[in-house]
Coordinates of C-alpha atoms and ligand atoms in Angstrom, one line a residue:
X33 CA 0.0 0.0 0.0
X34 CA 1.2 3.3 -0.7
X35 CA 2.7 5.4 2.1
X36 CA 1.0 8.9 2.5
X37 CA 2.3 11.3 1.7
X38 CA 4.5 13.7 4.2
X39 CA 3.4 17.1 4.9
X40 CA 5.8 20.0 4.2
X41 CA 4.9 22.7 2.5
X42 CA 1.7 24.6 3.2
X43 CA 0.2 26.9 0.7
X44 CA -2.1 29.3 1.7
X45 CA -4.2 30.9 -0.8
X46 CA -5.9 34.2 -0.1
X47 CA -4.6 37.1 2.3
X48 CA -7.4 38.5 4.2
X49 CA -8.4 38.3 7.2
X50 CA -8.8 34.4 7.0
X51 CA -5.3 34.0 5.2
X52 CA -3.4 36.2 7.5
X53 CA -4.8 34.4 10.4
X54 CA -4.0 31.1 9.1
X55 CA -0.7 32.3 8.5
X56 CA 0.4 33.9 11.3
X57 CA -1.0 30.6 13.5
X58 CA 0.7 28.1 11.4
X59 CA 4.2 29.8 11.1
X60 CA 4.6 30.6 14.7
X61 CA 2.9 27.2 16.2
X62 CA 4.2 24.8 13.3
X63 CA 6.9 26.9 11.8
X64 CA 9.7 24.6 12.6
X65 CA 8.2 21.1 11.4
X66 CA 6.4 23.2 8.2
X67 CA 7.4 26.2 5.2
X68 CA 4.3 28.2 4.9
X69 CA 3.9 29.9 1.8
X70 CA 0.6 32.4 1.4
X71 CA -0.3 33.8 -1.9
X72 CA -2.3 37.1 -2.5
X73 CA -3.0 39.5 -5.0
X74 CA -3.3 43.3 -4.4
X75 CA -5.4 43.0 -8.0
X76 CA -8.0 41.7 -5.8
X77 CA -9.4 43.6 -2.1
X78 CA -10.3 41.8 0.6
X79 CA -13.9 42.0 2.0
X80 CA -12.6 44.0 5.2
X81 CA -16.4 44.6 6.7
X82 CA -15.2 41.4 9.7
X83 CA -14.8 44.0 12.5
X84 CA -17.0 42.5 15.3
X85 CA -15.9 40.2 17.2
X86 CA -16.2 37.9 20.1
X87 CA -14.4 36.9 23.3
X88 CA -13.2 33.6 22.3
X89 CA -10.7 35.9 20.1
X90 CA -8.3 35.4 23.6
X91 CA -7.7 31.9 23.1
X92 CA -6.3 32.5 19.0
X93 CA -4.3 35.8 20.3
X94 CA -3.2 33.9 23.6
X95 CA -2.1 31.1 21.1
X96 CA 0.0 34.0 19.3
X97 CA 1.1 35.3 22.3
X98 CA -0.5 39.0 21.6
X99 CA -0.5 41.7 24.1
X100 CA -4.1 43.3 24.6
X101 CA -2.8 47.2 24.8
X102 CA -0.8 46.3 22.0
X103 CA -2.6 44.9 19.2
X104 CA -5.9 47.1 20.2
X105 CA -3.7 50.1 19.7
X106 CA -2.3 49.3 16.7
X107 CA -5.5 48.5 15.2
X108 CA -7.7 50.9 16.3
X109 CA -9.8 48.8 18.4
X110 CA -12.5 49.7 21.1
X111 CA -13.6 47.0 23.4
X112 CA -17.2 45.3 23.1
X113 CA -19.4 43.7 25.9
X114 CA -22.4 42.7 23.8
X115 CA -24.7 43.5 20.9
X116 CA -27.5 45.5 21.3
X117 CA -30.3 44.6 19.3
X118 CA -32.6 47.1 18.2
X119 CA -36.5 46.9 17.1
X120 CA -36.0 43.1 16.4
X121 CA -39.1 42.0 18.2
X122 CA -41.7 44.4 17.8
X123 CA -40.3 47.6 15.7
X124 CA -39.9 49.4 19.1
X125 CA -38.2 47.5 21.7
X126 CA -34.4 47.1 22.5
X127 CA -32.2 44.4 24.1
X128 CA -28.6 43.5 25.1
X129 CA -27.0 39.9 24.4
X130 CA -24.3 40.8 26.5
X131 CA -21.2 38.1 27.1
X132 CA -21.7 38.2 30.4
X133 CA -23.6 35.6 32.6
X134 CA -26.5 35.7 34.1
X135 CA -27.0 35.4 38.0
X136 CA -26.3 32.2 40.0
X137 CA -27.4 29.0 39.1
X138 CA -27.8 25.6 41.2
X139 CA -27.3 22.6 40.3
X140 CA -30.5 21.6 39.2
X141 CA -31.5 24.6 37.4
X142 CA -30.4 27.5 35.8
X143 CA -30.6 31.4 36.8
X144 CA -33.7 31.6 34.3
X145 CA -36.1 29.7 37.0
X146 CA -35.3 31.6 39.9
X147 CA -36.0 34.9 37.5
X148 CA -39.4 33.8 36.0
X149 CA -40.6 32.8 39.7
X150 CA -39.4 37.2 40.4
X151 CA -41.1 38.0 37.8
X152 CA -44.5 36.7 38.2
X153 CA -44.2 37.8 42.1
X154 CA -43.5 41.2 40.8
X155 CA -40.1 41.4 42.7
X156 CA -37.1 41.1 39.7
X157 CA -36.0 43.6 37.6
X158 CA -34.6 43.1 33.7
X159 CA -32.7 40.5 33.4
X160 CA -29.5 42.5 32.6
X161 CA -29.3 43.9 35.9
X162 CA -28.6 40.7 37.2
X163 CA -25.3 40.5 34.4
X164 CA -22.5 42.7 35.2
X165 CA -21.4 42.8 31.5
X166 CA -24.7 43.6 30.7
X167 CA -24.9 46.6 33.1
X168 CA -21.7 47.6 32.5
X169 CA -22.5 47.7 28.6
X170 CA -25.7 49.5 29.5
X171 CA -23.8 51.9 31.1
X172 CA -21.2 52.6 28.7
X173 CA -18.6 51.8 31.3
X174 CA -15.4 49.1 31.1
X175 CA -12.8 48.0 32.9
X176 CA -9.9 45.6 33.0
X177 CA -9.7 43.5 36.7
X178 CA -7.3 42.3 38.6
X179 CA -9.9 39.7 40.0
X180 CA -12.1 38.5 37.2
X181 CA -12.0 40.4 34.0
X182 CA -14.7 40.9 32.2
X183 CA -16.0 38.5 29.8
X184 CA -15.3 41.4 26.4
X185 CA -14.6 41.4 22.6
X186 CA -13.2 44.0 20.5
X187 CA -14.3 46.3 17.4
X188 CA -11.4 46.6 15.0
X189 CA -10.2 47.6 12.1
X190 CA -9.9 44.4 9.4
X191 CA -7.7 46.0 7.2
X192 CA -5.0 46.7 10.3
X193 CA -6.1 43.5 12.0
X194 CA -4.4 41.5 8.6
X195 CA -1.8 43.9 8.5
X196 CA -1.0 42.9 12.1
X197 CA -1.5 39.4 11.5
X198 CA 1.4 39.1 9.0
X199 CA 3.9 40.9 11.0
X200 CA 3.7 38.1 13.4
X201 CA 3.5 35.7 10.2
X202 CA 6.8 37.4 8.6
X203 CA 8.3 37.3 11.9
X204 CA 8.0 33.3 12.0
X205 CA 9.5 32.9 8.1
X206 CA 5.8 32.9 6.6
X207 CA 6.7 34.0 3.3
X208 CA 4.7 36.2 0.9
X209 CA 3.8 35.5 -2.7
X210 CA 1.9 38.1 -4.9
X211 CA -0.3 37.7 -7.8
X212 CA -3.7 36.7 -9.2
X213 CA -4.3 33.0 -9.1
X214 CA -4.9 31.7 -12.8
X215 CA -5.2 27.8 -12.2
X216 CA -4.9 25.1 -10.2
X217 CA -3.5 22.0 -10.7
X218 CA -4.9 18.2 -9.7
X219 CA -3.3 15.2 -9.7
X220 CA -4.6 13.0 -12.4
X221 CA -5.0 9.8 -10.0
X222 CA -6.0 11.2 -6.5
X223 CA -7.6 14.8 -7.4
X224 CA -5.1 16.3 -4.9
X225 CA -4.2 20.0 -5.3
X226 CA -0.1 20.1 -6.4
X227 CA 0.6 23.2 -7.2
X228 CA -0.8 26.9 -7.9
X229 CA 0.0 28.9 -11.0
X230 CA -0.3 33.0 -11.3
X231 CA -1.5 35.0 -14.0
X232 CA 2.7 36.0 -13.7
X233 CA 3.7 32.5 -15.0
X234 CA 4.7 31.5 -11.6
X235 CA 3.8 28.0 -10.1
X236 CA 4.2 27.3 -6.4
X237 CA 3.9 23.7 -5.4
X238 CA 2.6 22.3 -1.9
X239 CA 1.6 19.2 0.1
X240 CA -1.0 20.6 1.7
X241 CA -3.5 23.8 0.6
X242 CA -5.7 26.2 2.7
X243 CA -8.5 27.9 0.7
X244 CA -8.8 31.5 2.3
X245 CA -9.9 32.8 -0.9
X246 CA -12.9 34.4 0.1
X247 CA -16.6 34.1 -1.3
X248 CA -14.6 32.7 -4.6
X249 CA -13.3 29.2 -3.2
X250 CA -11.4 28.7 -5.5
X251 CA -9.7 25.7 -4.8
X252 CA -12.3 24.5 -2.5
X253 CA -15.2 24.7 -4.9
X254 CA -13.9 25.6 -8.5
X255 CA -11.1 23.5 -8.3
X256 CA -12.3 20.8 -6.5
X257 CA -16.0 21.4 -6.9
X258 CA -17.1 20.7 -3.4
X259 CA -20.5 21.7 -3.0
X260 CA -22.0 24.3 -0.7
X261 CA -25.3 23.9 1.4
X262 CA -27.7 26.6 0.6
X263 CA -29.3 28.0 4.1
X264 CA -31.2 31.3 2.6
X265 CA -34.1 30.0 2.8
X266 CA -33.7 30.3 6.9
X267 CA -31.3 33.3 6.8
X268 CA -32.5 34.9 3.6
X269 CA -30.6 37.9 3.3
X270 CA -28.3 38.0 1.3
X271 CA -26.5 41.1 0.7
X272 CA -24.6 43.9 2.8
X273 CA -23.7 47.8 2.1
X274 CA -20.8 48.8 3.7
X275 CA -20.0 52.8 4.7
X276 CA -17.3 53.9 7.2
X277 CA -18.6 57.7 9.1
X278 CA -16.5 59.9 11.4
X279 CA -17.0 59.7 15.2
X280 CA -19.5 62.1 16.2
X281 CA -20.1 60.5 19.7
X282 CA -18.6 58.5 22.5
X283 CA -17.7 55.0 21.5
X284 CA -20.1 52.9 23.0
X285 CA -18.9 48.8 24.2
X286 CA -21.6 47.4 22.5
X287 CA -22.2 46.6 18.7
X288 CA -25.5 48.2 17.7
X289 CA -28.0 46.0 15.8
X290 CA -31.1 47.9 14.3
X291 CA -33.8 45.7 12.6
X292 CA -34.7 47.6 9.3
X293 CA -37.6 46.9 6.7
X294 CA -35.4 44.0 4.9
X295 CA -33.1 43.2 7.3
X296 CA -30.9 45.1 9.8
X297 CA -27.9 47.8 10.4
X298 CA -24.8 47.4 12.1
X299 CA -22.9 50.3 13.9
X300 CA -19.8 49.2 15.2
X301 CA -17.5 51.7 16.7
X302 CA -13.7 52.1 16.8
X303 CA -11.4 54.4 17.8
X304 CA -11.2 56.5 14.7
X305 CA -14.3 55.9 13.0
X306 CA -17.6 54.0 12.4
X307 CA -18.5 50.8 10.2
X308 CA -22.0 51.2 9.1
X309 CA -23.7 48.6 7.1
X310 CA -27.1 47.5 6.4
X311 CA -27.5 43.6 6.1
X312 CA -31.0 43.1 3.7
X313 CA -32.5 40.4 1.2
X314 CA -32.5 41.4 -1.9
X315 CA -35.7 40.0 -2.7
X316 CA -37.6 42.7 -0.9
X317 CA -35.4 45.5 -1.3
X318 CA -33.3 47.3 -4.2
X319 CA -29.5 47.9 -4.0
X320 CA -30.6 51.7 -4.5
X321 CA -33.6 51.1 -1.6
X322 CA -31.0 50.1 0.6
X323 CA -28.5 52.6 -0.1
X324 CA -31.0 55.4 0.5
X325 CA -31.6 53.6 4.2
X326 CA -28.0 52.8 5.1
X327 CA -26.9 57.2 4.1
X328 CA -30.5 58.4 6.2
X329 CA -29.6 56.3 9.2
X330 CA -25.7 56.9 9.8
X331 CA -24.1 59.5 12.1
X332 CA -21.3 61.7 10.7
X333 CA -19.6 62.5 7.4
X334 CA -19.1 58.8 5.1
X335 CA -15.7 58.8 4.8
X336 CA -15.9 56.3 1.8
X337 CA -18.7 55.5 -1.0
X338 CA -21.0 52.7 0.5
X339 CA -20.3 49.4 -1.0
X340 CA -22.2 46.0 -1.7
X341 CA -21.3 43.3 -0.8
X342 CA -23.4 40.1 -2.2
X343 CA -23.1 36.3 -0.9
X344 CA -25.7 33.5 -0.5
X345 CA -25.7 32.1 3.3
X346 CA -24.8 28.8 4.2
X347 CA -21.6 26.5 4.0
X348 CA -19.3 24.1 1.9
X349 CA -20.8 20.4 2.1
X350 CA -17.5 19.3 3.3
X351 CA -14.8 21.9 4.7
X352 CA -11.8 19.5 4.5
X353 CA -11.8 18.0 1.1
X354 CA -8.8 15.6 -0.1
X355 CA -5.4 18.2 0.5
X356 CA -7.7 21.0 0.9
X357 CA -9.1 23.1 3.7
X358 CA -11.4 25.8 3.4
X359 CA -11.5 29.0 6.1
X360 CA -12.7 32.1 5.9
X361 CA -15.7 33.2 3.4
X362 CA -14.3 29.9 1.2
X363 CA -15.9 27.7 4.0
X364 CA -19.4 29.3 3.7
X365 CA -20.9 32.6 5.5
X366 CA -23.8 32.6 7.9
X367 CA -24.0 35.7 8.8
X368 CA -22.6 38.8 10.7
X369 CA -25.5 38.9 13.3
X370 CA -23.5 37.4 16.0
X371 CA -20.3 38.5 14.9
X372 CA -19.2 34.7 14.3
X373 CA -17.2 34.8 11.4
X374 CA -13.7 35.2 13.0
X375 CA -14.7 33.0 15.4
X376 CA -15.3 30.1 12.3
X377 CA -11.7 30.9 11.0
X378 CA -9.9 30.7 14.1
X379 CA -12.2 27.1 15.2
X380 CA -11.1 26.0 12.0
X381 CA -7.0 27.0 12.4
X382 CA -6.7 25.5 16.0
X383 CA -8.9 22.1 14.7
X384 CA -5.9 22.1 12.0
X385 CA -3.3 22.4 14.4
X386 CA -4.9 19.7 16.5
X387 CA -5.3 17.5 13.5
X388 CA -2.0 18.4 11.5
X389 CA -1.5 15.8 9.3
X390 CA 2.4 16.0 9.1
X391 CA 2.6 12.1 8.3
X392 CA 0.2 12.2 5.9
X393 CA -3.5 12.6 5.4
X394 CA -6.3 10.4 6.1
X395 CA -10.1 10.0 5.4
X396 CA -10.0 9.7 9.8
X397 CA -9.2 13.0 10.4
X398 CA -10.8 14.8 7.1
X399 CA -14.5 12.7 8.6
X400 CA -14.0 14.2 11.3
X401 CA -12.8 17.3 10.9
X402 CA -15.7 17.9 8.8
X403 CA -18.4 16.3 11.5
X404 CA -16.6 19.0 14.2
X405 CA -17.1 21.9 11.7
X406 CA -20.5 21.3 10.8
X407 CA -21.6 20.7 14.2
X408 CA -20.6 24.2 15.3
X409 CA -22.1 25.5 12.3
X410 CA -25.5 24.1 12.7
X411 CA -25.2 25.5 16.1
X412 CA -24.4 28.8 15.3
X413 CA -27.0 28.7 12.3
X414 CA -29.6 27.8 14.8
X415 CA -29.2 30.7 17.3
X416 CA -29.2 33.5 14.1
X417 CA -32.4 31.9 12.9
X418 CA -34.1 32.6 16.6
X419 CA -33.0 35.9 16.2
X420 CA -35.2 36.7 12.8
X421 CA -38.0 34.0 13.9
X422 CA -38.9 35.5 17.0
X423 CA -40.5 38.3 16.0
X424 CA -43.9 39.5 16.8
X425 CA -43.3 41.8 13.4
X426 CA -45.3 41.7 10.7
X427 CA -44.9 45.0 9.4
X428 CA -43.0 44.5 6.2
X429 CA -42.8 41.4 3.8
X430 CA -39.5 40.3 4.7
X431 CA -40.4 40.7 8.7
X432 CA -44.0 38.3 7.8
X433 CA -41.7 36.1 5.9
X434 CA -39.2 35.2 8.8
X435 CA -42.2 35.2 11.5
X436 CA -43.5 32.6 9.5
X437 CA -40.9 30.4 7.7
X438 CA -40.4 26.9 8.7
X439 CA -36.9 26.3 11.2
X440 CA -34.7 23.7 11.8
X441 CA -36.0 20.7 14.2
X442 CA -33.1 21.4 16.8
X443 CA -34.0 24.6 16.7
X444 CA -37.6 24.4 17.1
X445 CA -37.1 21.7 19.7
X446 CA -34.7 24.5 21.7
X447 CA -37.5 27.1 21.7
X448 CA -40.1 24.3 23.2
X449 CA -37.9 23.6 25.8
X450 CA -37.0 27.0 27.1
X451 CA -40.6 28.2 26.4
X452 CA -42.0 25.0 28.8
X453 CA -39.9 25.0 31.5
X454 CA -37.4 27.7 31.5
X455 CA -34.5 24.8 30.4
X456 CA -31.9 25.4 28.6
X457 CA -28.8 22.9 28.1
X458 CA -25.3 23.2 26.3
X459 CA -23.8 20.1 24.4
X460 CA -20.1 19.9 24.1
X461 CA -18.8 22.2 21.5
X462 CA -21.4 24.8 21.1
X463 CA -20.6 28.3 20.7
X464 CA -23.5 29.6 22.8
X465 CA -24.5 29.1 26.4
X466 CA -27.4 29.2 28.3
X467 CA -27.2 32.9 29.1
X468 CA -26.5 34.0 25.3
X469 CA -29.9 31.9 24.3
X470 CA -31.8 33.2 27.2
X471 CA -30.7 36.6 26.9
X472 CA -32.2 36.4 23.1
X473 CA -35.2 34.4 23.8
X474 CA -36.3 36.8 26.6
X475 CA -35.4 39.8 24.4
X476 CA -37.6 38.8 21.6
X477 CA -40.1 37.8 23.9
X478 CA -40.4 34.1 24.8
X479 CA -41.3 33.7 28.2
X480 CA -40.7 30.4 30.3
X481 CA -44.6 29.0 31.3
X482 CA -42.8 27.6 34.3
X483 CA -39.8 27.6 36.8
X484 CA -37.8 24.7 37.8
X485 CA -39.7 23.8 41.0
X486 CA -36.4 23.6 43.3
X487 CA -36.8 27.6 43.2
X488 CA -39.9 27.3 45.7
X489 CA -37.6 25.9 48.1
X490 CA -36.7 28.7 49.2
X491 CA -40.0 31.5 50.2
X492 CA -40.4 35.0 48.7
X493 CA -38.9 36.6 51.1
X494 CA -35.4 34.5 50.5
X495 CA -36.1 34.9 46.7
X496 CA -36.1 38.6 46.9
X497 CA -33.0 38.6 49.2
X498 CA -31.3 36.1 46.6
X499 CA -32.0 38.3 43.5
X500 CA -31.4 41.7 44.8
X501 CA -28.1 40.7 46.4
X502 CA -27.0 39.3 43.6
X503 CA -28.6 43.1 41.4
X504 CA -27.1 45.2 44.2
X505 CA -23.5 43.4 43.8
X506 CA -23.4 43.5 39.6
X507 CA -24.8 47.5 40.5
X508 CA -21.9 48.5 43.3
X509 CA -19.7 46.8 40.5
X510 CA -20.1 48.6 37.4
X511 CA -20.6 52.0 39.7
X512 CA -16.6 51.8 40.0
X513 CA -15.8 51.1 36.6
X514 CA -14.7 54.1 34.3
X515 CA -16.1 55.2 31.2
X516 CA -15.3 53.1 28.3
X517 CA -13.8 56.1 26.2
X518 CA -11.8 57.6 29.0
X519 CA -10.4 54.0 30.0
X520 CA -9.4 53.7 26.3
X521 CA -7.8 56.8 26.3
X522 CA -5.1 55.7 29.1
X523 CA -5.3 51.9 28.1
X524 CA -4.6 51.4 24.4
X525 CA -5.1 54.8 22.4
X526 CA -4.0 54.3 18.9
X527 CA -1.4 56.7 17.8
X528 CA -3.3 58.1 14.8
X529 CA -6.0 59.3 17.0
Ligands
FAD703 P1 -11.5 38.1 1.8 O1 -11.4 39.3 2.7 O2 -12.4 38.2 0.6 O3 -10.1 37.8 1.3 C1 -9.9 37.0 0.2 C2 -8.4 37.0 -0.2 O4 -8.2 36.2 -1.3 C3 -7.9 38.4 -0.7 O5 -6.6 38.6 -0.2 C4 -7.8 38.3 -2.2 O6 -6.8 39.1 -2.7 C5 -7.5 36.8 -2.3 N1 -7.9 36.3 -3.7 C6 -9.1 36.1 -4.1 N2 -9.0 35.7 -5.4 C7 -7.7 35.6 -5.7 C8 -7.0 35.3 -6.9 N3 -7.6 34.9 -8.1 N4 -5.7 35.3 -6.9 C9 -5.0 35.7 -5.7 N5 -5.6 36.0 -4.6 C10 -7.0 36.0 -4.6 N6 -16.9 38.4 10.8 C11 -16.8 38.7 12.1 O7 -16.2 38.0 12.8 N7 -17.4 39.9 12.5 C12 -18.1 40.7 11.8 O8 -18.6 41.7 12.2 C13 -18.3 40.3 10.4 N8 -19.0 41.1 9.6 C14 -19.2 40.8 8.3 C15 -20.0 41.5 7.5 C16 -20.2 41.1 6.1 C17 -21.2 41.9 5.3 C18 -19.5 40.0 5.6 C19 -19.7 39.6 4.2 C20 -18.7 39.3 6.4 C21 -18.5 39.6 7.8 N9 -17.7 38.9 8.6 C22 -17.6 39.2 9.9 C23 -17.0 37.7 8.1 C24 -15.4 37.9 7.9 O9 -14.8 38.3 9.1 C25 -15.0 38.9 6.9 O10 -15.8 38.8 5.8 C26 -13.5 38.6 6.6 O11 -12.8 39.8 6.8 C27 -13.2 38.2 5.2 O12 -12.6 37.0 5.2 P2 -11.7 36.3 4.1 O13 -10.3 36.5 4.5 O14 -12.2 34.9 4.1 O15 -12.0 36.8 2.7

């Protein structure tokens, strides 16, 4: 039988924000066994909209050994406790998922129970004042602990988040290859990918390939013809416009989300400037419609002309496919709703390094590879739909649409559960946990019909005690943290500000 074959040389193809990323990891973590080799083309721009994130960011930039202070000055970054989402469930309503969790919980039960039994005695509050992240979000206020830090994500700049990225690539003998990818070459027998050639004549060979090419895939789908899994008909937007403004206000630590007639707007600030966008389906609204809403609901001076951006939600049927992996916008795009798409790139990265194939790949580690990956995605597909299905809206077409359209099983049996008994449970490898559903589900409006009953063990009078201790500790808190802006200003100012 013949050997496989031994991995070397790693060709990444595609430097934005999925490429550099890719690069930077493998170099520095692998860099010795491995030559990395990542090709881009400055013919060709990168998407740069990716500037939300989320807090499991630490582990990739722990991984690269990053300094926070650092890399948010250098990129313009502004720190981020939550989303607020705006009008989703009625047109005039407002919520926070903050990252933050919610309460206590016992063992038998989660925070959620002890809540619903406040509410109906008249004796809780919101549910975010029982979150310090949420509060502190709320507030406007942030702070880094010595104790306990705050469960936080960043805004940042994409374009200085690459540029970043390859510094610590270079720096680990990644090297750079530029020009516009013409063709790429299979081996007759097995299909593998050998080599790459440019429009410049250049060919550059490799053992194993990473498709970071964006919404394009080219190797992943035009060379290799993968397959993608069409999910529009659950998330059916399917478009973005894209305008950076001026500061005209404080930064806020939250992402704003405002539901619009065909979809919704992002507002995400950084240190410098604003990233404005308006997420819609194209089947209800025009490219001009949209532009007009986007440039009447912005703040400030665009500092660019807005820009579309089109793509068709859902993912690649298998993300590893023979010497190929796809990350980035190659692997598929949900959404940005949930900021998850950095997230995706980097699960994808660190399940490669886990995985490395250096003695050769086999059909073990591609079957499962895949079955991890589409496993999280499901997961994270699941708690966007909630997002746009929970609406009591039925003020547009699109709005009546998503009120209406049919949802995934696991989804529907999630929103049974929490609805019957204020349950809610996390399987091994999900993205979200019980407070980021809960916070959504109460937010647009699904109430629990009961409370686990180990929260009448304890009589109203304990209950009240027991929730406004816990609101009067997350309150004392947040009182001593600064201002988000000022505590950027002495943390990690960016020099061009
Ligand atoms: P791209 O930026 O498209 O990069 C592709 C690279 O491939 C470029 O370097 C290009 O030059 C190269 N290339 C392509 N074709 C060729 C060729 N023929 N030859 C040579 N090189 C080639 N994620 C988040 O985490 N948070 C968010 O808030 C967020 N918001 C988003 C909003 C929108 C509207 C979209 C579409 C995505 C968003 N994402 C978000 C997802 C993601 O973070 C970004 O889209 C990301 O910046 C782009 O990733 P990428 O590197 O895969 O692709």
């Amino acid at each position: 039988m013949q050997q496989p074959k031994k991995i070397k040389k790693v060709v990444i193809a595609g430097g934005g924000t999925a490429g550099w990323m890719a690069a930077a990891s493998l170099s520095k973590l692998l860099g010795k066994a491995i030559e990395v080799t990542l090709i881009e083309s400055d013919q060709i721009p990168t998407v740069g909209v990716g500037e939300a994130t989320i807090p499991t960011l630490h582990i990739f930039h722990r991984l690269l050994g990053i300094n926070e202070q650092e890399f948010m000055a250098a990129t313009n970054a502004t720190f981020k406790l939550g989303i607020s989402f705006e009008h989703w469930k009625n047109g005039q309503d407002k919520y926070i998922h903050s990252f933050g969790y919610l309460g206590k919980d016992c063992w038998a039960t989660g925070f959620t129970s002890f809540w619903v039994k406040g509410q109906q005695r008249g004796i809780a509050s919101e549910i975010g004042d029982y979150c310090t992240e949420h509060l502190a979000a709320r507030r406007g206020r942030f702070a880094v602990l010595p104790s306990r830090d705050l469960n936080h994500a960043y805004h940042l700049d994409a374009g200085l988040y690459a540029k970043y990225l390859k510094n610590i690539a270079f720096t680990h003998g990644c090297q750079r290859v530029e020009g516009k990818i013409n063709n790429v070459l299979l081996d007759n027998e097995s299909g593998h990918i050998t080599a790459i050639e440019l429009e410049n004549g250049h060919t550059v060979k490799g053992d194993l390939f990473i498709d970071c090419t964006g919404f394009r895939g080219l190797l992943i789908d035009q060379a290799l013809h993968t397959g993608y899994e069409d999910w529009g008909h659950w998330l059916p937007c399917d478009r973005a416009i894209a305008v950076q403004t001026d500061c005209t206000t404080k930064q806020v630590p939250y992402t704003r989300s405002i539901a619009r007639d065909a979809g919704w707007q992002w507002r995400i600030p950084l240190q410098n400037r604003t990233g404005n966008g308006l997420v819609y389906c194209s089947h209800y609204m025009s490219e001009e419609e949209a532009k007009v809403q986007l440039l009447a609901n912005i703040d400030g001076e665009p500092l660019n002309e807005p820009r579309v951006i089109r793509y068709q939600t859902g993912t690649r049927k298998k993300h590893w496919n023979k010497n190929c992996i796809a990350i980035g916008l190659a692997s598929g795009f949900i959404e940005p709703l949930e900021s998850t798409g950095i997230h995706l790139f980097q699960r994808g990265i660190i399940r490669l390094l886990q995985m490395f194939p250096l003695n050769g790949i086999n059909q073990t580690d591609i079957d499962e590879f895949n079955a991890q990956t589409k496993f999280e995605c499901d997961n994270i597909r699941d708690f966007i739909i909630l997002h746009y299905h929970l609406t009591e809206r039925e003020d547009t077409p699109f709005w009546r649409y998503c009120k209406n359209m049919d949802i995934p099983d696991s989804l529907r049996h999630r929103m049974a559960h929490f609805k019957a008994a204020a349950r809610m449970f996390k399987k091994d490898g999900e993205l979200f946990g019980e407070s980021s559903w809960v916070q959504v589900m109460l937010g647009q409006g699904l109430m629990p019909e009961q409370y686990h009953p180990i929260v009448d063990t304890m009589s109203d009078a304990e209950l009240e005690h027991f929730l406004s201790t816990i609101k009067g500790n997350v309150s004392k808190q947040v009182d001593n943290f600064p201002d988000h802006y000022d505590f950027i200003q002495h943390y990690c100012k960016a020099a061009n500000v």
